[in-house]
Amino acid sequence: MYEWIKALHIIAVISWMAGMLYLPRLFVYHCEVEAGSKQSETFKVMERRLLKAIINPAMIVTWLAGLYLVWAGHWYLSGWFHAKLALVLVLSGVHGFFSRWVKDFAADRNQRSQKFYRIINEIPTILMILIVILVVVKPF
């Protein structure tokens, strides 16, 4: 059972990260269009569907499967796991910010620039790299 849950966890992580990497790109492009325009309305639908249909469910499955793996594998005693957990909590916080910004765009209340979203787009990438290194290398 452990290996099946691990496979599910990896699939969910890939799905979560795909969404977390794509959503801020949508924000960058959404900034370029006039609020209330047809393009803006299309971006609103894309952002909402990506968040609700892919990112949120993938995060939930990632957490549930991950918690099972930690418990079943007794990883909660490992130092690398504590560092990974901290980074996953940060990634979950970034997810929360993205959710808030989807709501801001939906209400035509975005106050941030394209440059801001281009920079923010790098945060999930950096977190993903660090998390993968911790899981694979288990440095401590």
mmCIF file of C-alpha atoms in Angstrom:
data_model
loop_
_atom_site.group_PDB
_atom_site.id
_atom_site.type_symbol
_atom_site.label_atom_id
_atom_site.label_comp_id
_atom_site.label_asym_id
_atom_site.label_seq_id
_atom_site.Cartn_x
_atom_site.Cartn_y
_atom_site.Cartn_z
ATOM 1 C CA MET A 1 0.000 0.000 0.000
ATOM 2 C CA TYR A 2 2.864 2.382 0.826
ATOM 3 C CA GLU A 3 4.175 2.365 -2.763
ATOM 4 C CA TRP A 4 0.707 3.118 -4.193
ATOM 5 C CA ILE A 5 0.277 6.049 -1.819
ATOM 6 C CA LYS A 6 3.765 7.269 -2.746
ATOM 7 C CA ALA A 7 2.814 7.156 -6.441
ATOM 8 C CA LEU A 8 -0.394 9.075 -5.682
ATOM 9 C CA HIS A 9 1.626 11.617 -3.702
ATOM 10 C CA ILE A 10 4.063 12.168 -6.584
ATOM 11 C CA ILE A 11 1.220 12.551 -9.096
ATOM 12 C CA ALA A 12 -0.507 15.063 -6.816
ATOM 13 C CA VAL A 13 2.725 17.018 -6.278
ATOM 14 C CA ILE A 14 3.308 17.221 -10.037
ATOM 15 C CA SER A 15 -0.261 18.463 -10.554
ATOM 16 C CA TRP A 16 0.004 20.977 -7.709
ATOM 17 C CA MET A 17 3.309 22.325 -8.984
ATOM 18 C CA ALA A 18 2.075 22.557 -12.575
ATOM 19 C CA GLY A 19 -0.739 24.788 -11.381
ATOM 20 C CA MET A 20 1.473 26.781 -9.019
ATOM 21 C CA LEU A 21 3.880 27.492 -11.877
ATOM 22 C CA TYR A 22 1.173 28.364 -14.420
ATOM 23 C CA LEU A 23 -1.167 30.539 -12.322
ATOM 24 C CA PRO A 24 1.263 33.432 -11.799
ATOM 25 C CA ARG A 25 1.962 33.386 -15.564
ATOM 26 C CA LEU A 26 -1.756 33.914 -16.082
ATOM 27 C CA PHE A 27 -1.564 36.815 -13.618
ATOM 28 C CA VAL A 28 1.260 38.369 -15.693
ATOM 29 C CA TYR A 29 -0.840 38.195 -18.857
ATOM 30 C CA HIS A 30 -4.001 39.279 -17.037
ATOM 31 C CA CYS A 31 -2.245 42.485 -15.941
ATOM 32 C CA GLU A 32 -1.777 43.418 -19.610
ATOM 33 C CA VAL A 33 -5.479 43.571 -20.437
ATOM 34 C CA GLU A 34 -8.088 46.143 -19.548
ATOM 35 C CA ALA A 35 -10.349 45.296 -16.583
ATOM 36 C CA GLY A 36 -13.786 44.218 -17.766
ATOM 37 C CA SER A 37 -12.619 43.380 -21.281
ATOM 38 C CA LYS A 38 -13.446 40.071 -22.942
ATOM 39 C CA GLN A 39 -9.829 38.973 -22.474
ATOM 40 C CA SER A 40 -9.955 39.862 -18.790
ATOM 41 C CA GLU A 41 -13.106 37.809 -18.341
ATOM 42 C CA THR A 42 -11.445 34.871 -20.100
ATOM 43 C CA PHE A 43 -8.442 35.096 -17.756
ATOM 44 C CA LYS A 44 -10.801 35.162 -14.764
ATOM 45 C CA VAL A 45 -12.391 31.888 -15.892
ATOM 46 C CA MET A 46 -9.001 30.288 -16.578
ATOM 47 C CA GLU A 47 -7.605 31.352 -13.193
ATOM 48 C CA ARG A 48 -10.687 30.212 -11.272
ATOM 49 C CA ARG A 49 -10.850 26.829 -13.009
ATOM 50 C CA LEU A 50 -7.129 26.201 -12.608
ATOM 51 C CA LEU A 51 -7.346 26.972 -8.899
ATOM 52 C CA LYS A 52 -10.592 25.123 -8.142
ATOM 53 C CA ALA A 53 -10.236 22.108 -10.459
ATOM 54 C CA ILE A 54 -6.502 21.418 -10.305
ATOM 55 C CA ILE A 55 -4.458 23.344 -7.745
ATOM 56 C CA ASN A 56 -6.736 23.026 -4.692
ATOM 57 C CA PRO A 57 -7.543 19.297 -5.123
ATOM 58 C CA ALA A 58 -3.890 18.509 -5.913
ATOM 59 C CA MET A 59 -2.721 20.295 -2.765
ATOM 60 C CA ILE A 60 -5.237 18.397 -0.632
ATOM 61 C CA VAL A 61 -4.205 15.022 -2.064
ATOM 62 C CA THR A 62 -0.527 15.971 -1.699
ATOM 63 C CA TRP A 63 -1.025 16.747 1.982
ATOM 64 C CA LEU A 64 -3.153 13.688 2.749
ATOM 65 C CA ALA A 65 -0.891 11.233 0.939
ATOM 66 C CA GLY A 66 2.201 12.933 2.345
ATOM 67 C CA LEU A 67 0.933 12.704 5.912
ATOM 68 C CA TYR A 68 0.250 9.000 5.411
ATOM 69 C CA LEU A 69 3.785 8.477 4.047
ATOM 70 C CA VAL A 70 5.312 10.333 6.997
ATOM 71 C CA TRP A 71 3.349 8.260 9.462
ATOM 72 C CA ALA A 72 3.826 4.889 7.736
ATOM 73 C CA GLY A 73 7.519 5.467 6.997
ATOM 74 C CA HIS A 74 8.297 7.004 10.412
ATOM 75 C CA TRP A 75 9.861 9.954 8.592
ATOM 76 C CA TYR A 76 8.660 12.363 11.291
ATOM 77 C CA LEU A 77 11.848 11.497 13.219
ATOM 78 C CA SER A 78 14.153 12.691 10.413
ATOM 79 C CA GLY A 79 15.769 16.121 10.237
ATOM 80 C CA TRP A 80 15.372 16.364 6.462
ATOM 81 C CA PHE A 81 11.634 15.824 6.895
ATOM 82 C CA HIS A 82 11.355 18.740 9.336
ATOM 83 C CA ALA A 83 13.043 21.013 6.786
ATOM 84 C CA LYS A 84 10.790 19.659 4.014
ATOM 85 C CA LEU A 85 7.701 20.229 6.161
ATOM 86 C CA ALA A 86 8.716 23.849 6.757
ATOM 87 C CA LEU A 87 9.140 24.396 3.005
ATOM 88 C CA VAL A 88 5.818 22.698 2.202
ATOM 89 C CA LEU A 89 4.134 24.964 4.758
ATOM 90 C CA VAL A 90 5.678 27.981 2.981
ATOM 91 C CA LEU A 91 4.490 26.597 -0.377
ATOM 92 C CA SER A 92 0.995 26.174 1.085
ATOM 93 C CA GLY A 93 1.139 29.800 2.226
ATOM 94 C CA VAL A 94 2.099 30.876 -1.305
ATOM 95 C CA HIS A 95 -0.894 28.846 -2.508
ATOM 96 C CA GLY A 96 -3.055 30.896 -0.123
ATOM 97 C CA PHE A 97 -1.716 34.146 -1.574
ATOM 98 C CA PHE A 98 -2.426 32.896 -5.099
ATOM 99 C CA SER A 99 -6.002 32.090 -4.054
ATOM 100 C CA ARG A 100 -6.399 35.606 -2.697
ATOM 101 C CA TRP A 101 -5.058 37.122 -5.909
ATOM 102 C CA VAL A 102 -7.466 35.066 -8.020
ATOM 103 C CA LYS A 103 -10.259 36.689 -5.995
ATOM 104 C CA ASP A 104 -8.710 40.136 -6.482
ATOM 105 C CA PHE A 105 -8.535 39.674 -10.257
ATOM 106 C CA ALA A 106 -12.110 38.304 -10.286
ATOM 107 C CA ALA A 107 -13.302 41.511 -8.615
ATOM 108 C CA ASP A 108 -11.086 43.726 -10.841
ATOM 109 C CA ARG A 109 -9.099 44.778 -7.761
ATOM 110 C CA ASN A 110 -5.582 43.759 -8.763
ATOM 111 C CA GLN A 111 -3.065 46.313 -7.481
ATOM 112 C CA ARG A 112 0.132 44.506 -8.496
ATOM 113 C CA SER A 113 2.327 44.819 -11.572
ATOM 114 C CA GLN A 114 3.484 42.292 -14.143
ATOM 115 C CA LYS A 115 6.973 42.544 -12.649
ATOM 116 C CA PHE A 116 5.630 41.537 -9.228
ATOM 117 C CA TYR A 117 3.994 38.408 -10.652
ATOM 118 C CA ARG A 118 7.086 37.565 -12.710
ATOM 119 C CA ILE A 119 9.163 37.597 -9.522
ATOM 120 C CA ILE A 120 6.528 35.705 -7.499
ATOM 121 C CA ASN A 121 6.479 33.063 -10.239
ATOM 122 C CA GLU A 122 9.996 32.025 -9.145
ATOM 123 C CA ILE A 123 9.085 31.256 -5.526
ATOM 124 C CA PRO A 124 7.278 27.936 -6.174
ATOM 125 C CA THR A 125 10.164 26.878 -8.420
ATOM 126 C CA ILE A 126 12.774 27.546 -5.742
ATOM 127 C CA LEU A 127 10.686 25.795 -3.080
ATOM 128 C CA MET A 128 10.155 22.791 -5.371
ATOM 129 C CA ILE A 129 13.891 22.456 -6.033
ATOM 130 C CA LEU A 130 14.727 22.592 -2.326
ATOM 131 C CA ILE A 131 11.984 20.099 -1.424
ATOM 132 C CA VAL A 132 13.068 17.607 -4.088
ATOM 133 C CA ILE A 133 16.695 17.847 -2.935
ATOM 134 C CA LEU A 134 15.657 17.186 0.676
ATOM 135 C CA VAL A 135 13.542 14.158 -0.304
ATOM 136 C CA VAL A 136 16.052 12.586 -2.677
ATOM 137 C CA VAL A 137 19.367 13.406 -0.976
ATOM 138 C CA LYS A 138 18.130 13.384 2.644
ATOM 139 C CA PRO A 139 21.166 15.474 3.687
ATOM 140 C CA PHE A 140 20.461 15.254 7.420
#
